[in-house]
Amino acid sequence: MLNRRHIRIKVMQSMYAFKGTESDDLIKEQKFLLHSLEGMYDLYLSQLALLTELHKKSKDYNAKLQNKLIKSDADKNLSLKFQENQLLHLISSNTMLQEAISNKKLNYWDLDFEYVDIIFKAILKSDLYNAYKAEEETSFKKDKQFILDVFTEIIAPNDKLYDFFEDKKLTFVDDLPVVNTAILKVLRKLKLTSPETALLPDLYKDDDDKEFAIELFKKTFLNSSKFGDEIGEKTTNWDSGRLASIDGVLLKMALCEFQKFSSIPYKVTMNEYLEIAKEYSTPKSSLFINGILDKIVKEYQSENIHVKVGRGLM
C-alpha cells in the first residue's frame, strides 16, 4: 500500500516531531515511527468501514421509504441503485475485510453514525447521484466509477469528516491524502472476480521497504548533528532558522540517503525530497533545497566520495 515516498514522509514527520538529541531513546522513537506507519492501515480500514456503513444506510433508507403509508411521487419511483451497487456489495460482503475491521475495532461509525448520515445526505443531493440513478444500463464498471467519484468528490474533501479523523487521532490528518490515494488505487483495480485479499493489501510492498523506513529514520536520527554541520558548511548564506524547520529535516534525510544508501541514485533522492518539500513546506523550499543538494552532490562527485552503485545511477 505504501511506496517509498510515503515512507519518507512518515520518517520526516517523526523526525520533525522529535525534539530530543541523538542520545535519547532511539528504540522508543523507532517504535513510534512504526506505530505511526501501521496507523495508516487503521485509517485505510476505517474508510472502507465507512463505505460499508453507507451501503447499510442505503438499505435502511429504502426500507423506510417502502414502508411509508403515504408515499410521494418520489417515494413511489424509488431507486435501488445505491443499495444494489456491485462494488459496495463486494466491500460489504468481504469476510476477511469485515473481520479485520472488527478485530481492530475500527468501525467508528456505529457510535458516530451522524457522520454516515452527513455523507449519505450529501450523496443523495449530488448531481453525481442523480446522473447515476438515471442511467438505465447497469454494470460493475459503472457502479465502480460512481463510488470512485463519490469518494473523490464527496467523501475525501468533506470538512466534517476531516475534523472527525483529527479528533480520533492527530496523525490521521497528515495520513489522509496518502491513504485516500491508496484506497482509490485499490478500488480501481477491483474486479467482480478479485480474491478477498485484494481489499487487504500489504502495508509494505516487501520487507526491504520496511527495513528502509527503519534504517532511514535510525541513520538520520543518529547523524542529525553531523548532517546539520555539513549542510551549514556547504552554503555561505545559511539561514539557521531553516535547520529547525521541515526544510532542515528534509536536507538531513537527503544527506543520509546520499551517504548511507549506496544503491539509491542521487537523482532519485533529490527528486523525492523536492516533491515532498513542495507539498509540506514553503513555496520557496524546493528551490532552497535543490540549490543546497545540487552543490553537495557536485562536491561528492568531484571528490569521488559516497559513490553510488547499481544500475541507472547519477
Coordinates of C-alpha atoms in Angstrom, one line a residue:
M1 CA 0.0 0.0 0.0
L2 CA 2.8 2.4 0.8
N3 CA 5.5 3.4 -1.6
R4 CA 8.9 4.9 -0.8
R5 CA 7.7 8.5 -0.9
H6 CA 5.0 7.7 1.7
I7 CA 7.7 6.2 3.9
R8 CA 9.9 9.2 3.5
I9 CA 7.0 11.4 4.5
K10 CA 6.4 9.4 7.7
V11 CA 10.1 9.5 8.6
M12 CA 10.1 13.3 8.0
Q13 CA 7.1 13.7 10.3
S14 CA 8.6 11.5 13.0
M15 CA 11.9 13.4 12.8
Y16 CA 10.2 16.8 12.9
A17 CA 8.0 15.8 15.8
F18 CA 11.1 14.6 17.8
K19 CA 12.8 17.4 19.7
G20 CA 15.5 15.4 21.5
T21 CA 19.0 14.5 20.7
E22 CA 20.9 11.5 19.3
S23 CA 21.5 10.4 22.9
D24 CA 17.8 9.9 23.6
D25 CA 15.8 6.7 23.4
L26 CA 16.2 5.6 19.7
I27 CA 14.3 2.4 20.2
K28 CA 11.3 4.3 21.6
E29 CA 11.3 6.7 18.7
Q30 CA 11.7 3.9 16.2
K31 CA 8.6 2.2 17.7
F32 CA 6.7 5.4 17.4
L33 CA 7.6 5.6 13.7
L34 CA 6.5 2.0 13.0
H35 CA 3.3 2.6 15.1
S36 CA 2.6 5.7 13.0
L37 CA 3.1 3.7 9.8
E38 CA 0.8 1.0 11.0
G39 CA -1.8 3.6 11.9
M40 CA -2.2 4.4 8.2
Y41 CA -3.6 0.9 7.8
D42 CA -6.1 1.6 10.5
L43 CA -7.2 4.7 8.7
Y44 CA -7.5 2.7 5.5
L45 CA -9.7 0.1 7.1
S46 CA -11.9 2.7 8.8
Q47 CA -12.5 4.4 5.5
L48 CA -13.6 1.1 4.0
A49 CA -15.8 0.6 7.0
L50 CA -17.4 3.9 6.2
L51 CA -18.3 2.7 2.7
T52 CA -19.8 -0.4 4.3
E53 CA -22.0 1.7 6.6
L54 CA -23.1 3.9 3.7
H55 CA -24.2 0.7 1.9
K56 CA -26.2 -0.4 5.0
K57 CA -27.6 3.1 5.3
S58 CA -28.9 2.9 1.7
K59 CA -30.7 -0.3 2.5
D60 CA -32.3 1.1 5.7
Y61 CA -33.3 4.3 3.9
N62 CA -35.0 2.5 1.1
A63 CA -36.8 0.1 3.6
K64 CA -38.2 3.1 5.4
L65 CA -39.5 4.7 2.2
Q66 CA -41.1 1.5 1.1
N67 CA -42.9 1.1 4.5
K68 CA -44.3 4.6 4.4
L69 CA -48.1 4.6 4.5
I70 CA -48.4 7.7 2.4
K71 CA -45.9 7.9 -0.4
S72 CA -44.9 10.9 -2.5
D73 CA -44.3 10.5 -6.3
A74 CA -40.6 10.4 -5.5
D75 CA -41.1 7.6 -2.9
K76 CA -43.1 5.6 -5.5
N77 CA -40.3 5.9 -8.0
L78 CA -37.7 4.7 -5.5
S79 CA -34.2 3.9 -7.0
L80 CA -32.4 0.9 -5.6
K81 CA -29.2 1.5 -7.5
F82 CA -27.2 2.6 -4.5
Q83 CA -28.1 -0.4 -2.3
E84 CA -27.6 -2.7 -5.3
N85 CA -24.2 -1.1 -6.2
Q86 CA -21.9 -4.1 -7.0
L87 CA -18.7 -2.5 -5.7
L88 CA -20.3 -1.7 -2.4
H89 CA -21.7 -5.2 -2.2
L90 CA -18.2 -6.5 -2.9
I91 CA -16.8 -4.5 0.0
S92 CA -19.7 -5.2 2.5
S93 CA -19.6 -9.0 1.8
N94 CA -15.8 -9.3 2.0
T95 CA -15.5 -11.6 5.1
M96 CA -11.7 -11.0 5.6
L97 CA -12.1 -7.3 5.4
Q98 CA -15.0 -7.1 7.8
E99 CA -13.2 -9.4 10.2
A100 CA -10.1 -7.2 10.1
I101 CA -12.2 -4.1 10.8
S102 CA -14.0 -5.8 13.7
N103 CA -10.8 -7.3 15.2
K104 CA -9.1 -3.9 15.3
K105 CA -12.3 -2.2 16.5
L106 CA -12.2 0.3 13.6
N107 CA -15.9 0.6 12.8
Y108 CA -16.2 4.0 14.5
W109 CA -19.4 4.6 12.6
D110 CA -21.7 2.5 15.0
L111 CA -21.3 5.2 17.6
D112 CA -20.6 8.2 15.3
F113 CA -23.4 7.4 13.0
E114 CA -24.2 11.1 12.4
Y115 CA -21.1 11.3 10.1
V116 CA -22.6 8.5 8.0
D117 CA -25.8 10.5 7.8
I118 CA -24.0 13.6 6.7
I119 CA -22.1 11.8 3.9
F120 CA -25.2 9.9 2.8
K121 CA -27.3 13.0 2.6
A122 CA -24.6 14.8 0.6
I123 CA -24.5 11.9 -1.8
L124 CA -28.3 11.9 -2.3
K125 CA -28.3 15.7 -3.0
S126 CA -25.4 15.4 -5.5
D127 CA -25.5 15.7 -9.3
L128 CA -23.4 12.5 -9.3
Y129 CA -26.2 10.5 -7.7
N130 CA -28.9 12.0 -9.9
A131 CA -26.9 11.1 -13.0
Y132 CA -26.1 7.6 -11.7
K133 CA -29.7 6.7 -10.8
A134 CA -30.9 8.0 -14.2
E135 CA -28.6 5.6 -16.0
E136 CA -30.6 2.7 -17.5
E137 CA -27.6 0.5 -18.1
T138 CA -26.2 -1.3 -15.0
S139 CA -22.6 -2.7 -14.9
F140 CA -19.9 -3.3 -12.4
K141 CA -17.7 -0.7 -14.3
K142 CA -20.4 2.0 -13.9
D143 CA -21.0 1.0 -10.3
K144 CA -17.3 1.2 -9.5
Q145 CA -16.9 4.6 -11.3
F146 CA -19.8 6.0 -9.3
I147 CA -18.2 5.0 -6.0
L148 CA -14.8 6.3 -7.1
D149 CA -16.4 9.7 -8.0
V150 CA -18.3 9.8 -4.7
F151 CA -15.1 9.1 -2.7
T152 CA -13.1 11.7 -4.7
E153 CA -15.7 14.5 -4.8
I154 CA -17.8 14.0 -1.6
I155 CA -16.1 11.8 1.0
A156 CA -12.4 12.8 0.7
P157 CA -13.0 16.6 0.8
N158 CA -15.7 16.6 3.5
D159 CA -14.6 19.0 6.2
K160 CA -16.7 17.4 9.0
L161 CA -15.2 14.0 8.2
Y162 CA -11.7 15.7 8.3
D163 CA -12.5 17.1 11.7
F164 CA -13.7 13.7 12.9
F165 CA -10.5 12.0 12.0
E166 CA -8.4 14.8 13.5
D167 CA -10.3 14.3 16.8
K168 CA -9.8 10.5 16.6
K169 CA -6.0 10.6 16.1
L170 CA -3.9 13.7 15.3
T171 CA -1.7 11.8 12.8
F172 CA -4.7 10.8 10.7
V173 CA -4.9 14.3 9.3
D174 CA -1.4 14.0 7.8
D175 CA -2.1 10.5 6.6
L176 CA -5.5 11.1 4.9
P177 CA -4.1 12.2 1.5
V178 CA -1.8 9.2 1.3
V179 CA -4.5 6.7 2.5
N180 CA -7.2 8.2 0.2
T181 CA -4.9 7.8 -2.8
A182 CA -4.2 4.2 -1.7
I183 CA -8.0 3.5 -1.4
L184 CA -8.7 4.8 -4.9
K185 CA -5.8 2.7 -6.3
V186 CA -7.1 -0.5 -4.7
L187 CA -10.7 0.2 -5.8
R188 CA -9.8 0.9 -9.4
K189 CA -8.1 -2.5 -9.6
L190 CA -11.0 -4.4 -8.2
K191 CA -13.0 -6.8 -10.3
L192 CA -16.0 -8.9 -9.6
T193 CA -13.7 -12.0 -9.6
S194 CA -11.0 -10.4 -7.4
P195 CA -9.9 -12.5 -4.4
E196 CA -10.9 -11.3 -0.9
T197 CA -7.3 -10.4 -0.2
A198 CA -7.5 -7.7 -2.9
L199 CA -9.1 -5.3 -0.4
L200 CA -6.4 -6.1 2.2
P201 CA -3.1 -5.1 0.5
D202 CA 0.1 -5.4 2.5
L203 CA 1.2 -2.2 4.2
Y204 CA 4.7 -2.5 2.8
K205 CA 5.5 -3.7 -0.8
D206 CA 8.1 -6.0 0.7
D207 CA 10.5 -6.4 3.7
D208 CA 13.0 -4.1 2.0
D209 CA 10.6 -1.2 2.3
K210 CA 10.0 -1.7 6.0
E211 CA 13.8 -2.0 6.5
F212 CA 14.2 1.2 4.5
A213 CA 11.9 3.0 6.9
I214 CA 13.7 1.8 9.9
E215 CA 17.2 2.4 8.6
L216 CA 16.4 5.9 7.1
F217 CA 15.0 7.0 10.4
K218 CA 17.7 5.5 12.5
K219 CA 20.6 6.7 10.5
T220 CA 19.2 10.2 10.1
F221 CA 18.5 10.3 13.8
L222 CA 22.0 9.1 14.8
N223 CA 23.7 11.5 12.5
S224 CA 21.5 14.5 12.8
S225 CA 24.1 16.9 14.2
K226 CA 26.8 15.8 11.8
F227 CA 24.4 16.3 8.8
G228 CA 23.4 19.7 10.2
D229 CA 27.0 20.8 10.4
E230 CA 27.8 19.6 6.9
I231 CA 24.8 21.4 5.5
G232 CA 25.8 24.6 7.3
E233 CA 29.4 24.4 5.8
K234 CA 28.1 23.9 2.3
T235 CA 26.4 27.3 1.9
T236 CA 27.6 30.8 2.6
N237 CA 24.1 32.1 3.0
W238 CA 22.8 29.5 5.5
D239 CA 19.6 30.5 7.2
S240 CA 19.9 28.8 10.6
G241 CA 16.2 29.1 11.2
R242 CA 15.6 26.6 8.3
L243 CA 17.6 23.9 10.0
A244 CA 15.0 23.6 12.7
S245 CA 12.2 23.5 10.1
I246 CA 10.9 20.9 7.8
D247 CA 13.5 22.0 5.3
G248 CA 16.2 21.1 7.7
V249 CA 14.8 17.7 8.3
L250 CA 14.4 17.0 4.6
L251 CA 18.0 18.1 3.9
K252 CA 19.3 15.8 6.7
M253 CA 17.3 12.9 5.3
A254 CA 18.6 13.5 1.8
L255 CA 22.2 13.6 3.1
C256 CA 21.5 10.3 4.9
E257 CA 20.5 8.7 1.6
F258 CA 23.5 10.2 -0.2
Q259 CA 25.9 8.8 2.3
K260 CA 24.3 5.7 3.8
F261 CA 22.2 4.2 0.9
S262 CA 24.6 3.5 -1.9
S263 CA 22.0 1.8 -4.1
I264 CA 19.7 4.9 -4.3
P265 CA 20.7 7.3 -7.1
Y266 CA 21.4 10.9 -6.2
K267 CA 18.8 12.0 -8.7
V268 CA 16.1 9.8 -7.1
T269 CA 16.8 11.2 -3.7
M270 CA 16.8 14.8 -4.9
N271 CA 13.6 14.4 -6.8
E272 CA 11.8 12.7 -3.9
Y273 CA 12.7 15.4 -1.4
L274 CA 11.9 18.3 -3.8
E275 CA 8.4 16.8 -4.3
I276 CA 7.9 16.4 -0.6
A277 CA 9.1 20.0 0.0
K278 CA 6.5 21.3 -2.5
E279 CA 3.7 19.6 -0.6
Y280 CA 4.8 20.0 3.0
S281 CA 7.0 23.1 3.2
T282 CA 7.0 26.7 2.0
P283 CA 6.7 27.8 -1.7
K284 CA 10.4 28.6 -1.9
S285 CA 11.6 25.5 -0.1
S286 CA 12.1 23.3 -3.2
L287 CA 14.4 25.9 -4.8
F288 CA 16.3 26.3 -1.5
I289 CA 16.7 22.5 -1.0
N290 CA 17.6 21.9 -4.7
G291 CA 20.3 24.5 -4.6
I292 CA 22.0 23.0 -1.5
L293 CA 21.7 19.4 -2.6
D294 CA 22.9 20.1 -6.1
K295 CA 26.0 21.8 -4.6
I296 CA 26.6 18.8 -2.2
V297 CA 26.3 16.2 -5.0
K298 CA 28.7 18.0 -7.2
E299 CA 31.3 18.2 -4.4
Y300 CA 30.8 14.4 -3.6
Q301 CA 31.3 13.6 -7.3
S302 CA 34.4 15.8 -7.8
E303 CA 36.0 14.3 -4.6
N304 CA 34.8 10.8 -5.6
I305 CA 33.2 10.1 -2.3
H306 CA 29.9 8.4 -1.4
V307 CA 29.9 6.7 -4.8
K308 CA 26.6 5.1 -5.8
V309 CA 26.5 1.5 -7.1
G310 CA 23.9 -0.2 -9.3
R311 CA 22.0 0.5 -12.4
G312 CA 21.0 3.9 -13.7
L313 CA 22.9 5.8 -11.0
M314 CA 23.7 9.5 -11.3

